[in-house]
Short mmCIF file of C-alpha atoms in Angstrom, two decimals:
data_model
loop_
_atom_site.label_atom_id
_atom_site.label_comp_id
_atom_site.label_asym_id
_atom_site.label_seq_id
_atom_site.Cartn_x
_atom_site.Cartn_y
_atom_site.Cartn_z
CA MET Y 149 0.00 0.00 0.00
CA LEU Y 150 1.32 3.47 -0.94
CA ASN Y 151 2.14 5.85 1.89
CA ILE Y 152 0.66 9.35 1.94
CA ASN Y 153 3.63 11.00 0.27
CA GLU Y 154 3.58 8.42 -2.54
CA GLN Y 155 -0.19 8.79 -2.96
CA LEU Y 156 0.23 12.54 -3.36
CA ASN Y 157 3.30 12.12 -5.58
CA LEU Y 158 5.47 14.29 -3.34
CA ASP Y 159 9.20 14.35 -4.04
CA GLN Y 160 10.02 15.75 -0.58
CA PRO Y 161 8.34 13.74 2.23
CA VAL Y 162 6.04 15.71 4.54
CA ASN Y 163 5.03 14.52 8.00
CA PHE Y 164 1.36 15.49 7.84
CA ASP Y 165 0.86 14.45 11.47
CA LYS Y 166 3.01 17.43 12.50
CA ALA Y 167 2.70 19.62 9.40
CA THR Y 168 2.87 23.37 9.89
CA ILE Y 169 0.87 26.06 8.13
CA LYS Y 170 3.98 27.06 6.16
CA GLU Y 171 4.52 23.49 4.91
CA ILE Y 172 0.89 22.98 3.91
CA THR Y 173 0.37 26.31 2.16
CA ALA Y 174 3.68 25.89 0.29
CA LEU Y 175 2.48 22.54 -1.11
CA ILE Y 176 -0.76 24.16 -2.26
CA ARG Y 177 0.89 27.25 -3.75
CA GLU Y 178 3.34 25.06 -5.67
CA ARG Y 179 0.42 22.90 -6.92
CA LYS Y 180 1.96 19.77 -5.38
CA VAL Y 181 -1.27 18.99 -3.58
CA SER Y 182 -4.83 20.29 -3.87
CA CYS Y 183 -7.08 21.49 -1.09
CA VAL Y 184 -9.51 18.66 -1.88
CA GLU Y 185 -6.72 16.07 -1.54
CA LEU Y 186 -5.84 17.49 1.86
CA VAL Y 187 -9.45 17.26 3.02
CA HIS Y 188 -9.58 13.57 2.04
CA LEU Y 189 -6.19 12.95 3.67
CA TYR Y 190 -7.11 14.48 7.01
CA PHE Y 191 -10.58 12.95 7.12
CA GLU Y 192 -8.94 9.55 6.72
CA LYS Y 193 -6.93 10.36 9.84
CA ILE Y 194 -10.08 11.52 11.65
CA ASP Y 195 -12.01 8.38 10.67
CA ALA Y 196 -9.15 6.13 11.80
CA GLN Y 197 -9.11 7.71 15.27
CA GLN Y 198 -12.80 8.03 16.11
CA SER Y 199 -12.28 6.22 19.41
CA LEU Y 200 -10.44 9.27 20.78
CA ASN Y 201 -13.81 11.12 20.84
CA ALA Y 202 -12.13 14.25 19.48
CA PHE Y 203 -15.20 15.52 17.60
CA ILE Y 204 -18.86 16.11 18.38
CA SER Y 205 -19.81 16.88 14.77
CA LEU Y 206 -18.06 16.68 11.38
CA ASP Y 207 -19.02 17.80 7.88
CA GLN Y 208 -16.76 16.34 5.20
CA ALA Y 209 -19.09 17.41 2.38
CA ALA Y 210 -18.94 21.05 3.47
CA ALA Y 211 -15.16 20.82 3.86
CA ILE Y 212 -14.82 19.43 0.32
CA GLU Y 213 -17.04 22.24 -0.97
CA GLN Y 214 -14.79 24.85 0.68
CA ALA Y 215 -11.71 23.06 -0.69
CA GLN Y 216 -13.14 23.05 -4.23
CA PHE Y 217 -13.74 26.80 -3.98
CA TRP Y 218 -10.11 27.43 -3.02
CA ASP Y 219 -8.76 25.04 -5.68
CA GLN Y 220 -10.74 26.96 -8.31
CA TYR Y 221 -9.50 30.22 -6.78
CA ILE Y 222 -5.89 29.08 -7.29
CA ALA Y 223 -6.64 27.81 -10.80
CA GLU Y 224 -7.77 31.32 -11.72
CA GLY Y 225 -4.35 32.64 -10.76
CA LYS Y 226 -5.50 34.58 -7.72
CA PRO Y 227 -3.07 35.17 -4.82
CA CYS Y 228 -3.16 32.54 -2.08
CA PRO Y 229 -4.44 33.72 1.31
CA ALA Y 230 -2.42 32.95 4.44
CA LEU Y 231 -4.29 29.78 5.50
CA ILE Y 232 -5.32 28.35 2.15
CA GLY Y 233 -6.23 24.68 2.51
CA VAL Y 234 -5.35 24.53 6.22
CA LEU Y 235 -7.90 22.42 8.08
CA VAL Y 236 -9.08 23.63 11.47
CA ALA Y 237 -11.04 22.03 14.32
CA VAL Y 238 -13.24 24.38 16.36
CA LYS Y 239 -14.25 23.77 19.97
CA ASP Y 240 -17.99 23.18 20.16
CA ASN Y 241 -18.67 26.31 22.19
CA ILE Y 242 -17.46 28.64 19.41
CA HIS Y 243 -20.18 29.37 16.85
CA VAL Y 244 -19.69 28.25 13.25
CA ALA Y 245 -22.57 28.77 10.84
CA GLY Y 246 -23.76 25.43 9.44
CA PHE Y 247 -22.84 23.48 12.57
CA VAL Y 248 -24.74 22.87 15.79
CA ASN Y 249 -23.14 24.45 18.86
CA THR Y 250 -23.75 22.01 21.68
CA ALA Y 251 -21.19 23.34 24.18
CA GLY Y 252 -20.90 19.64 25.00
CA THR Y 253 -24.30 19.44 26.70
CA PRO Y 254 -27.55 17.67 25.63
CA ALA Y 255 -29.88 20.67 26.04
CA LEU Y 256 -28.06 22.60 23.30
CA ALA Y 257 -27.72 19.67 20.89
CA GLN Y 258 -30.14 21.26 18.39
CA PHE Y 259 -28.90 24.86 18.64
CA ARG Y 260 -27.70 26.06 15.23
CA PRO Y 261 -26.23 29.56 15.35
CA LYS Y 262 -26.78 31.72 12.27
CA ALA Y 263 -23.42 33.52 12.40
CA THR Y 264 -19.80 32.44 12.74
CA ALA Y 265 -17.77 33.82 15.64
CA PRO Y 266 -15.32 36.55 14.54
CA VAL Y 267 -12.33 34.54 15.81
CA ILE Y 268 -13.22 31.77 13.34
CA GLN Y 269 -14.41 33.99 10.49
CA ALA Y 270 -10.99 35.65 10.50
CA LEU Y 271 -9.44 32.25 9.74
CA ILE Y 272 -12.06 31.20 7.17
CA ASP Y 273 -11.55 34.48 5.30
CA GLN Y 274 -7.87 33.53 4.95
CA GLY Y 275 -8.61 30.10 3.45
CA ALA Y 276 -8.94 27.88 6.54
CA ILE Y 277 -11.38 24.98 6.17
CA VAL Y 278 -13.48 23.99 9.18
CA VAL Y 279 -13.74 20.20 9.46
CA GLY Y 280 -16.01 20.06 12.48
CA LYS Y 281 -16.74 20.93 16.09
CA ALA Y 282 -14.37 19.51 18.67
CA ASN Y 283 -15.38 17.72 21.86
CA MET Y 284 -15.07 19.44 25.23
CA HIS Y 285 -15.74 19.14 28.93
CA GLU Y 286 -19.47 19.67 29.33
CA LEU Y 287 -20.29 23.42 29.17
CA ALA Y 288 -16.50 23.94 29.56
CA PHE Y 289 -16.87 23.58 33.35
CA GLY Y 290 -13.99 21.18 33.94
CA VAL Y 291 -10.44 20.27 32.97
CA THR Y 292 -10.48 16.53 32.20
CA GLY Y 293 -12.58 16.31 29.02
CA TYR Y 294 -14.42 13.37 30.60
CA ASN Y 295 -17.80 14.31 29.13
CA THR Y 296 -20.41 11.60 29.74
CA ALA Y 297 -22.81 13.13 27.20
CA MET Y 298 -20.75 13.28 24.00
CA HIS Y 299 -18.85 10.11 23.13
CA LEU Y 300 -18.78 6.91 21.12
CA GLU Y 301 -20.53 3.91 22.59
CA GLY Y 302 -18.32 2.28 25.21
CA VAL Y 303 -15.61 4.98 25.25
CA VAL Y 304 -16.43 7.84 27.62
CA GLY Y 305 -14.49 11.09 27.45
CA THR Y 306 -12.07 12.56 24.96
CA ARG Y 307 -8.95 10.39 25.10
CA ASN Y 308 -5.29 11.30 25.15
CA ALA Y 309 -3.56 11.42 21.77
CA THR Y 310 -0.49 9.62 23.13
CA ASN Y 311 -2.22 6.99 25.28
CA PRO Y 312 -6.02 6.66 24.98
CA LEU Y 313 -6.27 5.04 28.41
CA HIS Y 314 -5.64 8.52 29.80
CA ILE Y 315 -7.62 11.77 29.70
CA ALA Y 316 -7.04 14.53 27.18
CA GLY Y 317 -7.47 17.33 29.70
CA GLY Y 318 -9.85 20.17 29.10
CA SER Y 319 -11.99 21.86 28.63
CA SER Y 320 -10.75 22.19 25.01
CA SER Y 321 -10.04 18.48 24.94
CA GLY Y 322 -11.00 17.61 21.37
CA SER Y 323 -9.19 20.61 19.91
CA ALA Y 324 -5.88 19.59 21.49
CA VAL Y 325 -6.28 15.92 20.60
CA ALA Y 326 -7.19 16.72 16.99
CA VAL Y 327 -3.93 18.65 16.60
CA ALA Y 328 -1.70 16.32 18.60
CA ALA Y 329 -3.04 13.20 16.85
CA GLY Y 330 -2.53 14.71 13.39
CA MET Y 331 -6.24 15.00 12.51
CA VAL Y 332 -5.86 18.72 11.74
CA PRO Y 333 -2.86 21.07 11.67
CA ILE Y 334 -4.52 23.77 13.82
CA ALA Y 335 -7.45 24.16 16.20
CA MET Y 336 -9.25 26.79 18.23
CA GLY Y 337 -10.32 26.35 21.83
CA THR Y 338 -11.31 28.57 24.73
CA ASP Y 339 -9.49 29.17 28.01
CA THR Y 340 -11.06 30.34 31.28
CA GLY Y 341 -8.57 28.91 33.77
CA ALA Y 342 -6.57 26.29 31.85
CA SER Y 343 -8.60 25.08 28.94
CA VAL Y 344 -6.29 25.72 25.98
CA ARG Y 345 -2.93 25.37 27.69
CA LEU Y 346 -3.65 22.31 29.86
CA PRO Y 347 -4.91 19.92 27.14
CA SER Y 348 -2.13 21.16 24.85
CA ALA Y 349 0.42 20.22 27.51
CA LEU Y 350 -1.15 16.84 28.26
CA ASN Y 351 -1.25 15.89 24.56
CA GLY Y 352 2.02 17.40 23.34
CA CYS Y 353 1.18 20.45 21.22
CA MET Y 354 1.42 24.25 21.50
CA GLY Y 355 -1.42 26.19 23.15
CA PHE Y 356 -1.76 29.95 23.59
CA ARG Y 357 -3.98 31.98 25.88
CA PRO Y 358 -3.88 35.64 24.73
CA THR Y 359 -4.29 38.67 26.97
CA LEU Y 360 -7.94 38.96 28.00
CA GLY Y 361 -9.78 41.05 25.41
CA ARG Y 362 -7.22 40.60 22.64
CA TYR Y 363 -9.70 38.39 20.75
CA ALA Y 364 -13.43 39.14 20.40
CA GLN Y 365 -15.57 36.88 22.59
CA ILE Y 366 -18.70 37.37 20.45
CA ASP Y 367 -20.63 34.19 19.59
CA ILE Y 368 -18.89 31.95 22.14
CA THR Y 369 -20.77 30.08 24.88
CA PRO Y 370 -19.46 31.73 28.06
CA ILE Y 371 -18.35 30.79 31.53
CA SER Y 372 -16.93 34.08 32.76
CA HIS Y 373 -16.70 37.31 30.77
CA SER Y 374 -13.84 38.53 32.97
CA ARG Y 375 -11.77 35.38 32.38
CA ASP Y 376 -12.83 33.76 29.06
CA THR Y 377 -10.81 34.00 25.88
CA ALA Y 378 -10.47 31.98 22.71
CA GLY Y 379 -7.01 30.61 21.95
CA PRO Y 380 -5.18 28.68 19.20
CA MET Y 381 -3.43 25.30 19.25
CA ALA Y 382 -0.83 24.16 16.72
CA HIS Y 383 2.45 22.30 16.18
CA SER Y 384 4.71 25.37 16.07
CA VAL Y 385 4.97 28.80 17.63
CA SER Y 386 5.14 30.33 14.15
CA ASP Y 387 1.67 28.90 13.48
CA ILE Y 388 0.39 30.37 16.75
CA ILE Y 389 1.87 33.74 15.78
CA LEU Y 390 0.19 33.70 12.37
CA ILE Y 391 -3.20 32.73 13.80
CA ASP Y 392 -2.82 35.43 16.46
CA GLN Y 393 -1.99 38.05 13.82
CA LEU Y 394 -5.01 37.12 11.68
CA ILE Y 395 -7.41 37.25 14.62
CA SER Y 396 -6.00 40.28 16.45
CA GLN Y 397 -4.98 42.17 13.30
CA GLN Y 398 -1.72 43.02 15.07
CA GLN Y 399 1.62 42.28 13.45
CA ILE Y 400 4.48 40.87 15.50
CA THR Y 401 7.69 42.61 14.50
CA ALA Y 402 10.92 40.66 14.43
CA SER Y 403 12.03 40.88 18.04
CA ILE Y 404 15.70 41.62 18.64
CA GLN Y 405 16.65 40.96 22.26
CA THR Y 406 19.17 43.55 23.43
CA HIS Y 407 19.59 41.63 26.69
CA PRO Y 408 19.49 37.97 27.73
CA ILE Y 409 15.97 36.62 28.26
CA ARG Y 410 15.14 36.59 31.97
CA LEU Y 411 12.63 33.98 33.16
CA GLY Y 412 11.36 33.88 36.73
CA ILE Y 413 10.80 30.74 38.79
CA CYS Y 414 8.33 31.03 41.67
CA THR Y 415 8.18 28.16 44.18
CA TYR Y 416 4.34 28.08 44.06
CA PHE Y 417 4.41 26.66 40.52
CA TRP Y 418 7.20 24.14 41.15
CA GLU Y 419 5.82 22.36 44.23
CA ASN Y 420 4.15 18.92 44.30
CA LEU Y 421 5.14 17.94 40.77
CA ASP Y 422 4.93 14.28 39.84
CA GLN Y 423 8.23 12.57 39.06
CA ASP Y 424 7.94 12.70 35.25
CA VAL Y 425 6.99 16.38 35.21
CA GLN Y 426 9.76 17.20 37.69
CA GLN Y 427 12.42 15.43 35.61
CA GLN Y 428 11.36 16.81 32.22
CA ALA Y 429 10.87 20.35 33.51
CA HIS Y 430 14.35 20.41 35.09
CA ARG Y 431 15.87 18.98 31.90
CA ALA Y 432 14.22 21.84 30.03
CA LEU Y 433 15.54 24.38 32.57
CA GLN Y 434 19.06 23.06 32.15
CA LEU Y 435 18.78 23.44 28.37
CA LEU Y 436 17.64 27.04 28.87
CA LYS Y 437 20.60 27.80 31.16
CA ASN Y 438 23.01 26.17 28.69
CA ALA Y 439 21.60 28.42 25.97
CA GLY Y 440 22.23 31.58 27.99
CA ILE Y 441 18.69 32.16 29.27
CA GLU Y 442 18.80 33.70 32.73
CA ILE Y 443 16.68 31.81 35.29
CA ILE Y 444 15.76 33.96 38.29
CA SER Y 445 14.25 32.69 41.55
CA VAL Y 446 11.43 34.97 42.76
CA GLU Y 447 9.19 35.04 45.83
CA MET Y 448 5.43 35.65 45.48
CA PRO Y 449 4.19 34.73 48.98
CA GLU Y 450 0.60 35.97 48.61
CA LEU Y 451 -0.02 34.36 45.20
CA GLY Y 452 -1.92 31.27 46.35
CA HIS Y 453 -4.02 33.19 48.87
CA LEU Y 454 -5.04 35.92 46.41
CA ASN Y 455 -5.73 33.45 43.61
CA HIS Y 456 -8.03 31.43 45.89
CA HIS Y 457 -10.12 34.52 46.58
CA ILE Y 458 -10.70 35.13 42.86
CA SER Y 459 -11.20 31.79 41.10
CA PHE Y 460 -14.38 30.21 42.39
CA PRO Y 461 -16.27 33.38 43.35
CA VAL Y 462 -15.83 34.78 39.83
CA VAL Y 463 -16.71 31.56 38.01
CA ILE Y 464 -19.74 30.77 40.19
CA TYR Y 465 -21.24 34.26 39.96
CA GLU Y 466 -20.44 35.04 36.31
CA GLY Y 467 -21.09 31.42 35.34
CA LYS Y 468 -24.76 31.91 36.16
CA TYR Y 469 -25.49 35.36 34.80
CA ASP Y 470 -23.30 35.15 31.68
CA LEU Y 471 -24.99 31.90 30.64
CA ILE Y 472 -28.48 33.32 31.27
CA GLN Y 473 -27.59 36.32 29.07
CA TYR Y 474 -26.19 34.01 26.36
CA LEU Y 475 -29.37 31.90 26.24
CA GLU Y 476 -31.49 35.06 25.95
CA ASN Y 477 -29.29 36.79 23.37
CA ASN Y 478 -29.30 33.74 21.11
CA GLN Y 479 -33.04 33.16 21.53
CA ILE Y 480 -32.43 29.51 22.36
CA GLY Y 481 -35.77 29.21 24.13
CA LEU Y 482 -34.45 27.47 27.22
CA SER Y 483 -34.00 28.69 30.77
CA LEU Y 484 -30.74 28.04 32.58
CA GLU Y 485 -32.63 25.61 34.85
CA ALA Y 486 -33.78 23.65 31.78
CA VAL Y 487 -30.20 23.40 30.52
CA VAL Y 488 -28.95 22.29 33.94
CA ASP Y 489 -31.64 19.60 34.20
CA GLN Y 490 -30.15 17.88 31.14
CA ILE Y 491 -26.47 18.09 32.16
CA SER Y 492 -25.00 14.60 31.92
CA SER Y 493 -21.55 14.78 33.55
CA PRO Y 494 -21.89 14.33 37.35
CA ASP Y 495 -19.16 16.84 38.24
CA VAL Y 496 -20.77 19.59 36.13
CA GLN Y 497 -24.27 18.75 37.35
CA GLN Y 498 -23.10 18.99 40.96
CA LEU Y 499 -21.35 22.32 40.42
CA PHE Y 500 -24.42 23.91 38.86
CA LYS Y 501 -26.93 22.54 41.36
CA GLN Y 502 -24.88 23.08 44.53
CA ASN Y 503 -23.11 26.32 43.66
CA ILE Y 504 -24.04 28.17 40.47
CA LEU Y 505 -27.84 28.08 40.51
CA PRO Y 506 -28.21 28.89 44.25
CA GLU Y 507 -25.19 31.29 44.11
CA LEU Y 508 -23.49 29.55 47.03
CA ILE Y 509 -19.86 28.88 47.83
CA ALA Y 510 -18.14 27.10 50.73
CA ASP Y 511 -16.32 29.41 53.14
CA THR Y 512 -13.18 28.52 55.09
CA THR Y 513 -15.25 26.51 57.61
CA GLY Y 514 -17.03 24.54 54.88
CA GLU Y 515 -20.32 26.36 55.38
CA SER Y 516 -22.25 27.51 52.29
CA VAL Y 517 -22.44 31.29 52.01
CA SER Y 518 -23.72 33.71 49.37
CA VAL Y 519 -21.19 34.19 46.56
CA GLY Y 520 -22.25 37.79 45.75
CA PRO Y 521 -20.16 39.62 48.40
CA LEU Y 522 -17.15 37.37 47.72
CA TYR Y 523 -17.47 38.09 43.99
CA GLN Y 524 -17.44 41.84 44.60
CA GLN Y 525 -14.46 41.44 46.92
CA ALA Y 526 -12.63 39.43 44.25
CA LEU Y 527 -13.14 42.20 41.69
CA SER Y 528 -12.37 45.16 43.95
CA GLU Y 529 -9.58 43.73 46.12
CA ALA Y 530 -8.05 40.33 45.33
CA ARG Y 531 -7.77 40.72 41.55
CA PRO Y 532 -6.06 44.17 41.63
CA GLN Y 533 -3.75 42.92 44.41
CA LEU Y 534 -2.77 39.81 42.42
CA LEU Y 535 -2.05 41.88 39.31
CA ALA Y 536 0.02 44.32 41.40
CA LEU Y 537 1.99 41.36 42.82
CA TYR Y 538 2.84 40.18 39.31
CA GLN Y 539 3.75 43.69 38.15
CA LYS Y 540 6.04 44.27 41.16
CA THR Y 541 7.70 40.87 40.72
CA PHE Y 542 8.38 41.50 37.03
CA GLN Y 543 9.66 45.03 37.72
CA ASP Y 544 11.84 44.15 40.70
CA HIS Y 545 13.55 41.29 38.87
CA GLN Y 546 13.37 42.73 35.33
CA LEU Y 547 11.61 39.59 34.13
CA ASP Y 548 10.45 38.87 30.61
CA ALA Y 549 8.18 36.03 31.79
CA LEU Y 550 7.48 33.50 34.52
CA ILE Y 551 8.16 29.88 33.58
CA PHE Y 552 6.61 26.77 35.11
CA PRO Y 553 5.17 23.32 34.30
CA THR Y 554 1.77 23.84 32.65
CA SER Y 555 0.40 20.89 34.61
CA PRO Y 556 1.99 19.54 37.80
CA ILE Y 557 1.07 16.01 36.70
CA VAL Y 558 0.87 14.02 33.47
CA ALA Y 559 -2.58 13.02 32.23
CA PRO Y 560 -4.41 10.78 34.74
CA LEU Y 561 -6.18 7.58 33.72
CA ALA Y 562 -9.65 8.09 32.25
CA ASN Y 563 -12.34 6.76 34.58
CA GLU Y 564 -15.54 7.87 36.30
CA HIS Y 565 -13.60 9.34 39.24
CA VAL Y 566 -11.14 11.42 37.20
CA SER Y 567 -13.17 14.64 37.45
CA SER Y 568 -12.92 14.78 41.24
CA ILE Y 569 -12.41 18.16 42.90
CA GLU Y 570 -8.94 16.97 43.99
CA ASN Y 571 -7.89 16.30 40.38
CA PHE Y 572 -9.45 19.57 39.25
CA GLN Y 573 -7.49 21.59 41.80
CA ARG Y 574 -4.23 19.85 40.98
CA LEU Y 575 -4.58 20.07 37.19
CA ILE Y 576 -5.56 23.74 37.20
CA ARG Y 577 -3.15 24.86 39.93
CA ASN Y 578 -0.46 26.38 37.72
CA THR Y 579 -2.54 27.84 34.89
CA ASP Y 580 -5.19 29.46 37.11
CA PRO Y 581 -3.41 32.50 38.61
CA GLY Y 582 -2.50 34.07 35.27
CA SER Y 583 -6.02 33.44 34.00
CA ASN Y 584 -7.51 35.36 36.91
CA ILE Y 585 -5.71 38.55 35.89
CA GLY Y 586 -5.96 38.11 32.12
CA LEU Y 587 -2.30 37.36 31.38
CA PRO Y 588 -1.01 35.91 28.10
CA GLY Y 589 0.37 32.38 28.49
CA LEU Y 590 2.00 29.97 26.05
CA SER Y 591 2.38 26.23 26.74
CA LEU Y 592 5.19 24.46 24.88
CA PRO Y 593 5.78 20.68 24.73
CA ILE Y 594 9.00 19.43 26.35
CA GLY Y 595 8.82 15.76 25.46
CA CYS Y 596 7.39 12.84 27.42
CA GLY Y 597 8.00 11.53 30.90
CA GLU Y 598 10.39 8.59 31.23
CA LYS Y 599 8.04 6.47 33.32
CA SER Y 600 4.60 7.36 31.96
CA LYS Y 601 5.64 8.07 28.33
CA LEU Y 602 3.05 10.88 28.47
CA PRO Y 603 3.59 14.47 27.28
CA VAL Y 604 4.77 17.26 29.57
CA GLY Y 605 4.38 20.99 28.92
CA LEU Y 606 6.17 24.10 30.13
CA GLU Y 607 4.39 27.47 30.20
CA ILE Y 608 5.59 31.05 30.00
CA ASP Y 609 3.33 33.83 31.31
CA GLY Y 610 3.83 37.54 30.72
CA LEU Y 611 2.17 40.71 31.94
CA PRO Y 612 -1.04 41.86 30.17
CA ASN Y 613 -0.55 42.98 26.56
CA THR Y 614 2.93 41.48 26.24
CA ASP Y 615 1.60 38.86 23.82
CA HIS Y 616 4.19 39.78 21.17
CA ASP Y 617 7.05 39.33 23.63
CA ILE Y 618 5.71 36.02 24.96
CA LEU Y 619 5.34 34.62 21.44
CA ALA Y 620 8.79 35.86 20.42
CA ILE Y 621 10.33 34.24 23.51
CA GLY Y 622 8.29 31.13 22.69
CA GLN Y 623 10.05 30.85 19.34
CA VAL Y 624 13.44 30.94 21.08
CA LEU Y 625 12.37 28.32 23.63
CA GLU Y 626 10.88 26.11 20.91
CA GLN Y 627 14.32 25.85 19.29
CA ILE Y 628 16.04 25.18 22.61
CA PHE Y 629 13.54 22.42 23.46
CA SER Y 630 13.78 20.77 20.02
CA SER Y 631 16.03 18.01 21.38
CA LEU Y 632 13.24 17.05 23.82
CA ASN Y 633 10.60 16.89 21.09
CA HIS Y 634 11.40 14.36 18.41
CA ARG Y 635 9.42 15.39 15.35
#
């Protein structure tokens, strides 16, 4: 049987499982492959890996129709747009006209939005082809991707691209798996506290959370308007940069560092790591030091305390009222209570019924108290204090970024207990603080753990609106880490 490169008659072999935007668009521009051929190629990969539960809905016919349009466009001698023929998976809480937008929950299974979200339209306008809507933790309220509503018979939850006995992470689980498993070159997810960076780390691809507000949040099923953002996933930082430029309409100039890159290490992010994460992360740090990157130890003693006073109060309060507003604005014809009644995943059902609907949160004694005052306190006190702590730390130590393991642990085994509160708190521990103050964060793969053979990720976080700097530093780190990631 012919391999893919022989089928496509390519003289230079291309690894389509890890292909970048540059590689794919070059093949199309040089007429070595057609957009239609690429659609068939990637759908073969999707069909062969259905048991990973990466997608909720697919539309190969629509993808072929888009591909035929772009092939004709090229045949007419028109200039190729930036993403011509590049297939993209879209998390199923981001609206795409022609697809249902389930947000991973049964009550919304018939909701068909009329318009495409601006973050996706920006990619479609540049030639990207949407293959389908990617699976996710139900309503995006979780970080395992173990969704009991949306899955193949007998295989619950989106499964890890490296080892399907393990979880994919979430909530943008299908988006990360689709990229990491070679089903698509790029994907879009959303990130409230971890949900682009965490699954990217657990599956071995790049994931970027931009500064809050950098991308339009229109036509996206919400959790928290003060924390939510869309974010891209890909195989290379250059792909992330291009997607970011197309969505934000901001160009990243070639960054020339006049001083060595200075990365801060705060103890909070480096405690209680599992053995594989500890070993890989310290290997990566040694590579950085060998390359002349300055690693600076910093103290942020109030970080954990301040973060705790923001996370749950914000999500519980905004999680109710933002979703009510979304249902009304989109004329879905369902109350929030009706949506909650149909939630399938036990962890999400419990969160809505015990906390979000009644607006209750456990205090330090374990007693349930009204979340309203704690929410206001989070906005007026804890959040400004946490941002000030970051700003002072960066200023005092002249940091370009903080660096830390994206997840303290490799992907746990997939089972009915995996979405416990203990696992949630451990998986989200490192990504959450930056999310609470709207920081940009980039997760980069640093190979797999020796014992588990599962992917490990390292994240860099910058201050708000330093997205260009974080992505430029990411390109430097990507090269340094290349020996850890065998393409």
